[in-house]
Amino acid sequence: AIERDLTSWMRSQATAKAYLSRTRPQLRRQRDGTAVYTGHAFTATIREDGSVSFSDRPGVQTEGFSTSGSFDLGDVFMRASGQDPYAAEREWFMEQTEAERGRLEDAWRARSMASALAGIPAHCERIWGRAGTPPERRRRMLFELWDEAEAGERAADARRAIERWIREHLPDGSPDAFSAAELARWNGARESDAEFQPYR
């Protein structure tokens, strides 16, 4: 009975942390673009893309206490039973930083897409520069690059960049241009909802 009562008490203590912070977490900006929060239980790092990693703060136990002052019998019990004693505080942190993480993710996606768009001409150059590959196969590879762009406004930008490169380097009527037969054949097998018409 005593053991049962002690177990019940430890469970209640472990799940009802009176010391959980309720002010907004204070984030420290780092030079590498991350933001760090240090709480009593863990350190959370928000990366540039908005993702989060948690690292529990270490505490060296000394006769029932820790050098960090964070030793808690309830924590020990929950860890022993496979539970996370700081689940509630992690959830609080994620809720409090949702807007900031969303902003970071949007900015990161925009930067990544801008970088990808800027690299499209060089990628097309590499494809067309494969001298040992027959021209028809290289044109097919350019079409596949165009067709692999995902749906959305940025995908349309990527397709336009590829089409622009084709018009500039493989102009209509030139020996290396896409033929009408190629356009018809590959449009019939495309995955994209858009139509591949680089000379339109």
PDB file of C-alpha atoms in Angstrom:
ATOM      1  CA  ALA A   1       0.000   0.000   0.000  1.00  0.00           C
ATOM      2  CA  ILE A   2       2.839   2.357   0.883  1.00  0.00           C
ATOM      3  CA  GLU A   3       4.565   1.585  -2.424  1.00  0.00           C
ATOM      4  CA  ARG A   4       1.295   2.149  -4.302  1.00  0.00           C
ATOM      5  CA  ASP A   5       0.728   5.497  -2.574  1.00  0.00           C
ATOM      6  CA  LEU A   6       4.313   6.568  -3.271  1.00  0.00           C
ATOM      7  CA  THR A   7       3.967   5.607  -6.935  1.00  0.00           C
ATOM      8  CA  SER A   8       0.736   7.580  -7.209  1.00  0.00           C
ATOM      9  CA  TRP A   9       2.344  10.621  -5.551  1.00  0.00           C
ATOM     10  CA  MET A  10       5.360  10.476  -7.849  1.00  0.00           C
ATOM     11  CA  ARG A  11       3.122  10.300 -10.902  1.00  0.00           C
ATOM     12  CA  SER A  12       1.162  13.371  -9.803  1.00  0.00           C
ATOM     13  CA  GLN A  13       4.355  15.287  -9.075  1.00  0.00           C
ATOM     14  CA  ALA A  14       5.904  14.368 -12.390  1.00  0.00           C
ATOM     15  CA  THR A  15       2.900  15.458 -14.434  1.00  0.00           C
ATOM     16  CA  ALA A  16       2.132  18.670 -12.509  1.00  0.00           C
ATOM     17  CA  LYS A  17       5.293  20.764 -12.729  1.00  0.00           C
ATOM     18  CA  ALA A  18       4.734  23.877 -10.656  1.00  0.00           C
ATOM     19  CA  TYR A  19       7.938  25.405 -12.029  1.00  0.00           C
ATOM     20  CA  LEU A  20       6.925  25.438 -15.700  1.00  0.00           C
ATOM     21  CA  SER A  21       7.573  28.873 -17.183  1.00  0.00           C
ATOM     22  CA  ARG A  22       4.568  30.783 -18.394  1.00  0.00           C
ATOM     23  CA  THR A  23       6.239  33.885 -19.783  1.00  0.00           C
ATOM     24  CA  ARG A  24       7.194  33.855 -23.453  1.00  0.00           C
ATOM     25  CA  PRO A  25      10.483  32.037 -24.008  1.00  0.00           C
ATOM     26  CA  GLN A  26      13.452  34.353 -24.429  1.00  0.00           C
ATOM     27  CA  LEU A  27      15.374  33.442 -27.566  1.00  0.00           C
ATOM     28  CA  ARG A  28      19.050  34.294 -28.043  1.00  0.00           C
ATOM     29  CA  ARG A  29      20.029  34.901 -31.662  1.00  0.00           C
ATOM     30  CA  GLN A  30      23.220  33.178 -32.761  1.00  0.00           C
ATOM     31  CA  ARG A  31      25.622  34.181 -35.513  1.00  0.00           C
ATOM     32  CA  ASP A  32      24.841  31.004 -37.431  1.00  0.00           C
ATOM     33  CA  GLY A  33      21.198  32.074 -37.807  1.00  0.00           C
ATOM     34  CA  THR A  34      19.774  29.835 -35.094  1.00  0.00           C
ATOM     35  CA  ALA A  35      17.851  30.957 -32.007  1.00  0.00           C
ATOM     36  CA  VAL A  36      18.463  29.306 -28.627  1.00  0.00           C
ATOM     37  CA  TYR A  37      16.192  29.038 -25.594  1.00  0.00           C
ATOM     38  CA  THR A  38      17.593  27.795 -22.289  1.00  0.00           C
ATOM     39  CA  GLY A  39      15.003  26.643 -19.767  1.00  0.00           C
ATOM     40  CA  HIS A  40      15.344  24.916 -16.428  1.00  0.00           C
ATOM     41  CA  ALA A  41      14.916  21.490 -18.036  1.00  0.00           C
ATOM     42  CA  PHE A  42      16.243  21.694 -21.568  1.00  0.00           C
ATOM     43  CA  THR A  43      17.878  23.824 -24.212  1.00  0.00           C
ATOM     44  CA  ALA A  44      15.930  24.268 -27.451  1.00  0.00           C
ATOM     45  CA  THR A  45      17.536  25.345 -30.712  1.00  0.00           C
ATOM     46  CA  ILE A  46      15.406  26.739 -33.521  1.00  0.00           C
ATOM     47  CA  ARG A  47      17.234  26.268 -36.808  1.00  0.00           C
ATOM     48  CA  GLU A  48      17.096  28.619 -39.792  1.00  0.00           C
ATOM     49  CA  ASP A  49      14.425  26.457 -41.443  1.00  0.00           C
ATOM     50  CA  GLY A  50      12.158  26.631 -38.378  1.00  0.00           C
ATOM     51  CA  SER A  51      12.836  23.088 -37.156  1.00  0.00           C
ATOM     52  CA  VAL A  52      13.632  22.517 -33.469  1.00  0.00           C
ATOM     53  CA  SER A  53      16.060  20.308 -31.599  1.00  0.00           C
ATOM     54  CA  PHE A  54      15.893  19.735 -27.834  1.00  0.00           C
ATOM     55  CA  SER A  55      18.762  18.920 -25.504  1.00  0.00           C
ATOM     56  CA  ASP A  56      17.988  18.104 -21.884  1.00  0.00           C
ATOM     57  CA  ARG A  57      20.174  20.045 -19.485  1.00  0.00           C
ATOM     58  CA  PRO A  58      22.604  17.749 -17.675  1.00  0.00           C
ATOM     59  CA  GLY A  59      22.476  17.402 -13.922  1.00  0.00           C
ATOM     60  CA  VAL A  60      25.038  15.439 -11.961  1.00  0.00           C
ATOM     61  CA  GLN A  61      23.250  13.742  -9.095  1.00  0.00           C
ATOM     62  CA  THR A  62      24.804  14.107  -5.633  1.00  0.00           C
ATOM     63  CA  GLU A  63      22.941  12.346  -2.818  1.00  0.00           C
ATOM     64  CA  GLY A  64      19.498  13.000  -4.245  1.00  0.00           C
ATOM     65  CA  PHE A  65      20.261  16.405  -5.701  1.00  0.00           C
ATOM     66  CA  SER A  66      22.047  17.653  -8.777  1.00  0.00           C
ATOM     67  CA  THR A  67      24.686  20.290  -9.343  1.00  0.00           C
ATOM     68  CA  SER A  68      22.243  22.067 -11.637  1.00  0.00           C
ATOM     69  CA  GLY A  69      19.571  22.016  -8.938  1.00  0.00           C
ATOM     70  CA  SER A  70      17.148  20.251 -11.283  1.00  0.00           C
ATOM     71  CA  PHE A  71      17.028  16.775  -9.779  1.00  0.00           C
ATOM     72  CA  ASP A  72      13.450  15.642  -9.377  1.00  0.00           C
ATOM     73  CA  LEU A  73      12.217  12.271  -8.144  1.00  0.00           C
ATOM     74  CA  GLY A  74       9.279  12.510 -10.516  1.00  0.00           C
ATOM     75  CA  ASP A  75      11.651  12.954 -13.447  1.00  0.00           C
ATOM     76  CA  VAL A  76      13.478   9.799 -12.457  1.00  0.00           C
ATOM     77  CA  PHE A  77      10.217   7.861 -12.209  1.00  0.00           C
ATOM     78  CA  MET A  78       8.938   9.023 -15.596  1.00  0.00           C
ATOM     79  CA  ARG A  79      12.215   8.311 -17.355  1.00  0.00           C
ATOM     80  CA  ALA A  80      12.324   4.853 -15.808  1.00  0.00           C
ATOM     81  CA  SER A  81       8.844   4.159 -17.184  1.00  0.00           C
ATOM     82  CA  GLY A  82       9.762   5.431 -20.667  1.00  0.00           C
ATOM     83  CA  GLN A  83       7.934   8.763 -20.382  1.00  0.00           C
ATOM     84  CA  ASP A  84       9.187  12.275 -21.065  1.00  0.00           C
ATOM     85  CA  PRO A  85       9.035  14.305 -17.833  1.00  0.00           C
ATOM     86  CA  TYR A  86       9.288  17.547 -19.806  1.00  0.00           C
ATOM     87  CA  ALA A  87       6.688  16.788 -22.476  1.00  0.00           C
ATOM     88  CA  ALA A  88       4.368  19.532 -21.206  1.00  0.00           C
ATOM     89  CA  GLU A  89       7.102  22.160 -21.256  1.00  0.00           C
ATOM     90  CA  ARG A  90       8.251  21.114 -24.732  1.00  0.00           C
ATOM     91  CA  GLU A  91       4.662  21.448 -25.941  1.00  0.00           C
ATOM     92  CA  TRP A  92       4.434  24.897 -24.317  1.00  0.00           C
ATOM     93  CA  PHE A  93       7.648  25.955 -26.047  1.00  0.00           C
ATOM     94  CA  MET A  94       6.403  24.771 -29.444  1.00  0.00           C
ATOM     95  CA  GLU A  95       3.100  26.616 -28.981  1.00  0.00           C
ATOM     96  CA  GLN A  96       4.805  29.835 -27.890  1.00  0.00           C
ATOM     97  CA  THR A  97       7.242  29.821 -30.822  1.00  0.00           C
ATOM     98  CA  GLU A  98       4.844  28.681 -33.540  1.00  0.00           C
ATOM     99  CA  ALA A  99       4.625  32.078 -35.249  1.00  0.00           C
ATOM    100  CA  GLU A 100       8.396  32.621 -35.140  1.00  0.00           C
ATOM    101  CA  ARG A 101       9.102  29.136 -36.478  1.00  0.00           C
ATOM    102  CA  GLY A 102       6.580  29.642 -39.265  1.00  0.00           C
ATOM    103  CA  ARG A 103       8.229  32.906 -40.250  1.00  0.00           C
ATOM    104  CA  LEU A 104      11.653  31.271 -40.321  1.00  0.00           C
ATOM    105  CA  GLU A 105      10.376  28.347 -42.386  1.00  0.00           C
ATOM    106  CA  ASP A 106       8.749  30.660 -44.947  1.00  0.00           C
ATOM    107  CA  ALA A 107      11.922  32.739 -45.249  1.00  0.00           C
ATOM    108  CA  TRP A 108      14.067  29.631 -45.588  1.00  0.00           C
ATOM    109  CA  ARG A 109      11.820  28.215 -48.313  1.00  0.00           C
ATOM    110  CA  ALA A 110      11.944  31.514 -50.188  1.00  0.00           C
ATOM    111  CA  ARG A 111      15.753  31.597 -50.008  1.00  0.00           C
ATOM    112  CA  SER A 112      16.027  27.978 -51.065  1.00  0.00           C
ATOM    113  CA  MET A 113      13.725  28.498 -54.023  1.00  0.00           C
ATOM    114  CA  ALA A 114      15.527  31.675 -55.076  1.00  0.00           C
ATOM    115  CA  SER A 115      18.821  29.797 -54.960  1.00  0.00           C
ATOM    116  CA  ALA A 116      17.355  26.915 -56.957  1.00  0.00           C
ATOM    117  CA  LEU A 117      15.940  29.291 -59.593  1.00  0.00           C
ATOM    118  CA  ALA A 118      19.282  31.068 -59.880  1.00  0.00           C
ATOM    119  CA  GLY A 119      20.977  27.729 -60.512  1.00  0.00           C
ATOM    120  CA  ILE A 120      18.660  26.600 -63.317  1.00  0.00           C
ATOM    121  CA  PRO A 121      20.659  28.119 -66.232  1.00  0.00           C
ATOM    122  CA  ALA A 122      23.865  26.445 -65.011  1.00  0.00           C
ATOM    123  CA  HIS A 123      22.017  23.143 -64.648  1.00  0.00           C
ATOM    124  CA  CYS A 124      20.702  23.420 -68.198  1.00  0.00           C
ATOM    125  CA  GLU A 125      24.229  24.211 -69.378  1.00  0.00           C
ATOM    126  CA  ARG A 126      25.544  21.050 -67.724  1.00  0.00           C
ATOM    127  CA  ILE A 127      22.860  18.936 -69.371  1.00  0.00           C
ATOM    128  CA  TRP A 128      23.458  20.383 -72.824  1.00  0.00           C
ATOM    129  CA  GLY A 129      27.230  20.258 -72.345  1.00  0.00           C
ATOM    130  CA  ARG A 130      27.277  16.451 -72.295  1.00  0.00           C
ATOM    131  CA  ALA A 131      29.015  16.139 -75.635  1.00  0.00           C
ATOM    132  CA  GLY A 132      28.966  12.326 -75.580  1.00  0.00           C
ATOM    133  CA  THR A 133      25.162  12.250 -75.223  1.00  0.00           C
ATOM    134  CA  PRO A 134      23.051  12.442 -78.413  1.00  0.00           C
ATOM    135  CA  PRO A 135      21.225  15.786 -78.859  1.00  0.00           C
ATOM    136  CA  GLU A 136      17.808  14.102 -78.755  1.00  0.00           C
ATOM    137  CA  ARG A 137      18.623  12.558 -75.387  1.00  0.00           C
ATOM    138  CA  ARG A 138      19.863  15.902 -74.061  1.00  0.00           C
ATOM    139  CA  ARG A 139      16.669  17.588 -75.205  1.00  0.00           C
ATOM    140  CA  ARG A 140      14.714  14.848 -73.459  1.00  0.00           C
ATOM    141  CA  MET A 141      16.680  15.528 -70.254  1.00  0.00           C
ATOM    142  CA  LEU A 142      15.838  19.234 -70.487  1.00  0.00           C
ATOM    143  CA  PHE A 143      12.174  18.328 -70.898  1.00  0.00           C
ATOM    144  CA  GLU A 144      12.340  15.973 -67.882  1.00  0.00           C
ATOM    145  CA  LEU A 145      13.893  18.744 -65.799  1.00  0.00           C
ATOM    146  CA  TRP A 146      10.973  20.973 -66.806  1.00  0.00           C
ATOM    147  CA  ASP A 147       8.415  18.219 -66.130  1.00  0.00           C
ATOM    148  CA  GLU A 148       9.753  17.446 -62.646  1.00  0.00           C
ATOM    149  CA  ALA A 149       8.937  20.913 -61.299  1.00  0.00           C
ATOM    150  CA  GLU A 150       6.247  20.598 -58.630  1.00  0.00           C
ATOM    151  CA  ALA A 151       2.959  22.448 -58.694  1.00  0.00           C
ATOM    152  CA  GLY A 152       2.710  26.040 -57.490  1.00  0.00           C
ATOM    153  CA  GLU A 153       3.829  29.544 -58.375  1.00  0.00           C
ATOM    154  CA  ARG A 154       7.535  28.791 -57.837  1.00  0.00           C
ATOM    155  CA  ALA A 155       7.314  25.727 -60.071  1.00  0.00           C
ATOM    156  CA  ALA A 156       5.911  27.938 -62.813  1.00  0.00           C
ATOM    157  CA  ASP A 157       8.906  30.246 -62.330  1.00  0.00           C
ATOM    158  CA  ALA A 158      11.247  27.261 -62.677  1.00  0.00           C
ATOM    159  CA  ARG A 159       9.533  26.116 -65.874  1.00  0.00           C
ATOM    160  CA  ARG A 160       9.721  29.599 -67.351  1.00  0.00           C
ATOM    161  CA  ALA A 161      13.443  29.768 -66.541  1.00  0.00           C
ATOM    162  CA  ILE A 162      14.046  26.458 -68.345  1.00  0.00           C
ATOM    163  CA  GLU A 163      11.958  27.552 -71.342  1.00  0.00           C
ATOM    164  CA  ARG A 164      13.840  30.851 -71.487  1.00  0.00           C
ATOM    165  CA  TRP A 165      17.162  29.012 -71.537  1.00  0.00           C
ATOM    166  CA  ILE A 166      15.923  26.772 -74.358  1.00  0.00           C
ATOM    167  CA  ARG A 167      14.810  29.751 -76.462  1.00  0.00           C
ATOM    168  CA  GLU A 168      18.163  31.457 -75.958  1.00  0.00           C
ATOM    169  CA  HIS A 169      20.420  28.445 -76.573  1.00  0.00           C
ATOM    170  CA  LEU A 170      18.281  26.115 -78.731  1.00  0.00           C
ATOM    171  CA  PRO A 171      16.190  28.658 -80.682  1.00  0.00           C
ATOM    172  CA  ASP A 172      13.285  27.588 -82.810  1.00  0.00           C
ATOM    173  CA  GLY A 173      14.421  26.647 -86.297  1.00  0.00           C
ATOM    174  CA  SER A 174      18.030  25.973 -85.294  1.00  0.00           C
ATOM    175  CA  PRO A 175      19.649  22.527 -85.800  1.00  0.00           C
ATOM    176  CA  ASP A 176      19.446  21.817 -82.047  1.00  0.00           C
ATOM    177  CA  ALA A 177      15.865  23.012 -81.566  1.00  0.00           C
ATOM    178  CA  PHE A 178      13.086  20.791 -80.253  1.00  0.00           C
ATOM    179  CA  SER A 179      11.151  19.372 -83.190  1.00  0.00           C
ATOM    180  CA  ALA A 180       7.371  19.431 -83.400  1.00  0.00           C
ATOM    181  CA  ALA A 181       7.372  15.629 -83.215  1.00  0.00           C
ATOM    182  CA  GLU A 182       9.436  15.668 -80.006  1.00  0.00           C
ATOM    183  CA  LEU A 183       7.163  18.238 -78.394  1.00  0.00           C
ATOM    184  CA  ALA A 184       4.074  16.227 -79.288  1.00  0.00           C
ATOM    185  CA  ARG A 185       5.569  12.929 -78.090  1.00  0.00           C
ATOM    186  CA  TRP A 186       6.877  14.227 -74.799  1.00  0.00           C
ATOM    187  CA  ASN A 187       3.797  16.311 -74.021  1.00  0.00           C
ATOM    188  CA  GLY A 188       1.785  13.120 -74.395  1.00  0.00           C
ATOM    189  CA  ALA A 189       3.832  11.494 -71.628  1.00  0.00           C
ATOM    190  CA  ARG A 190       4.267  14.471 -69.284  1.00  0.00           C
ATOM    191  CA  GLU A 191       3.392  14.424 -65.565  1.00  0.00           C
ATOM    192  CA  SER A 192       2.795  18.164 -65.342  1.00  0.00           C
ATOM    193  CA  ASP A 193      -0.601  19.753 -65.887  1.00  0.00           C
ATOM    194  CA  ALA A 194       1.120  22.468 -67.899  1.00  0.00           C
ATOM    195  CA  GLU A 195       2.045  21.980 -71.546  1.00  0.00           C
ATOM    196  CA  PHE A 196       5.662  22.004 -72.642  1.00  0.00           C
ATOM    197  CA  GLN A 197       5.841  24.678 -75.354  1.00  0.00           C
ATOM    198  CA  PRO A 198       9.207  26.449 -75.028  1.00  0.00           C
ATOM    199  CA  TYR A 199       8.808  28.336 -78.331  1.00  0.00           C
ATOM    200  CA  ARG A 200       5.352  29.724 -77.679  1.00  0.00           C
TER     201      ARG A 200
END
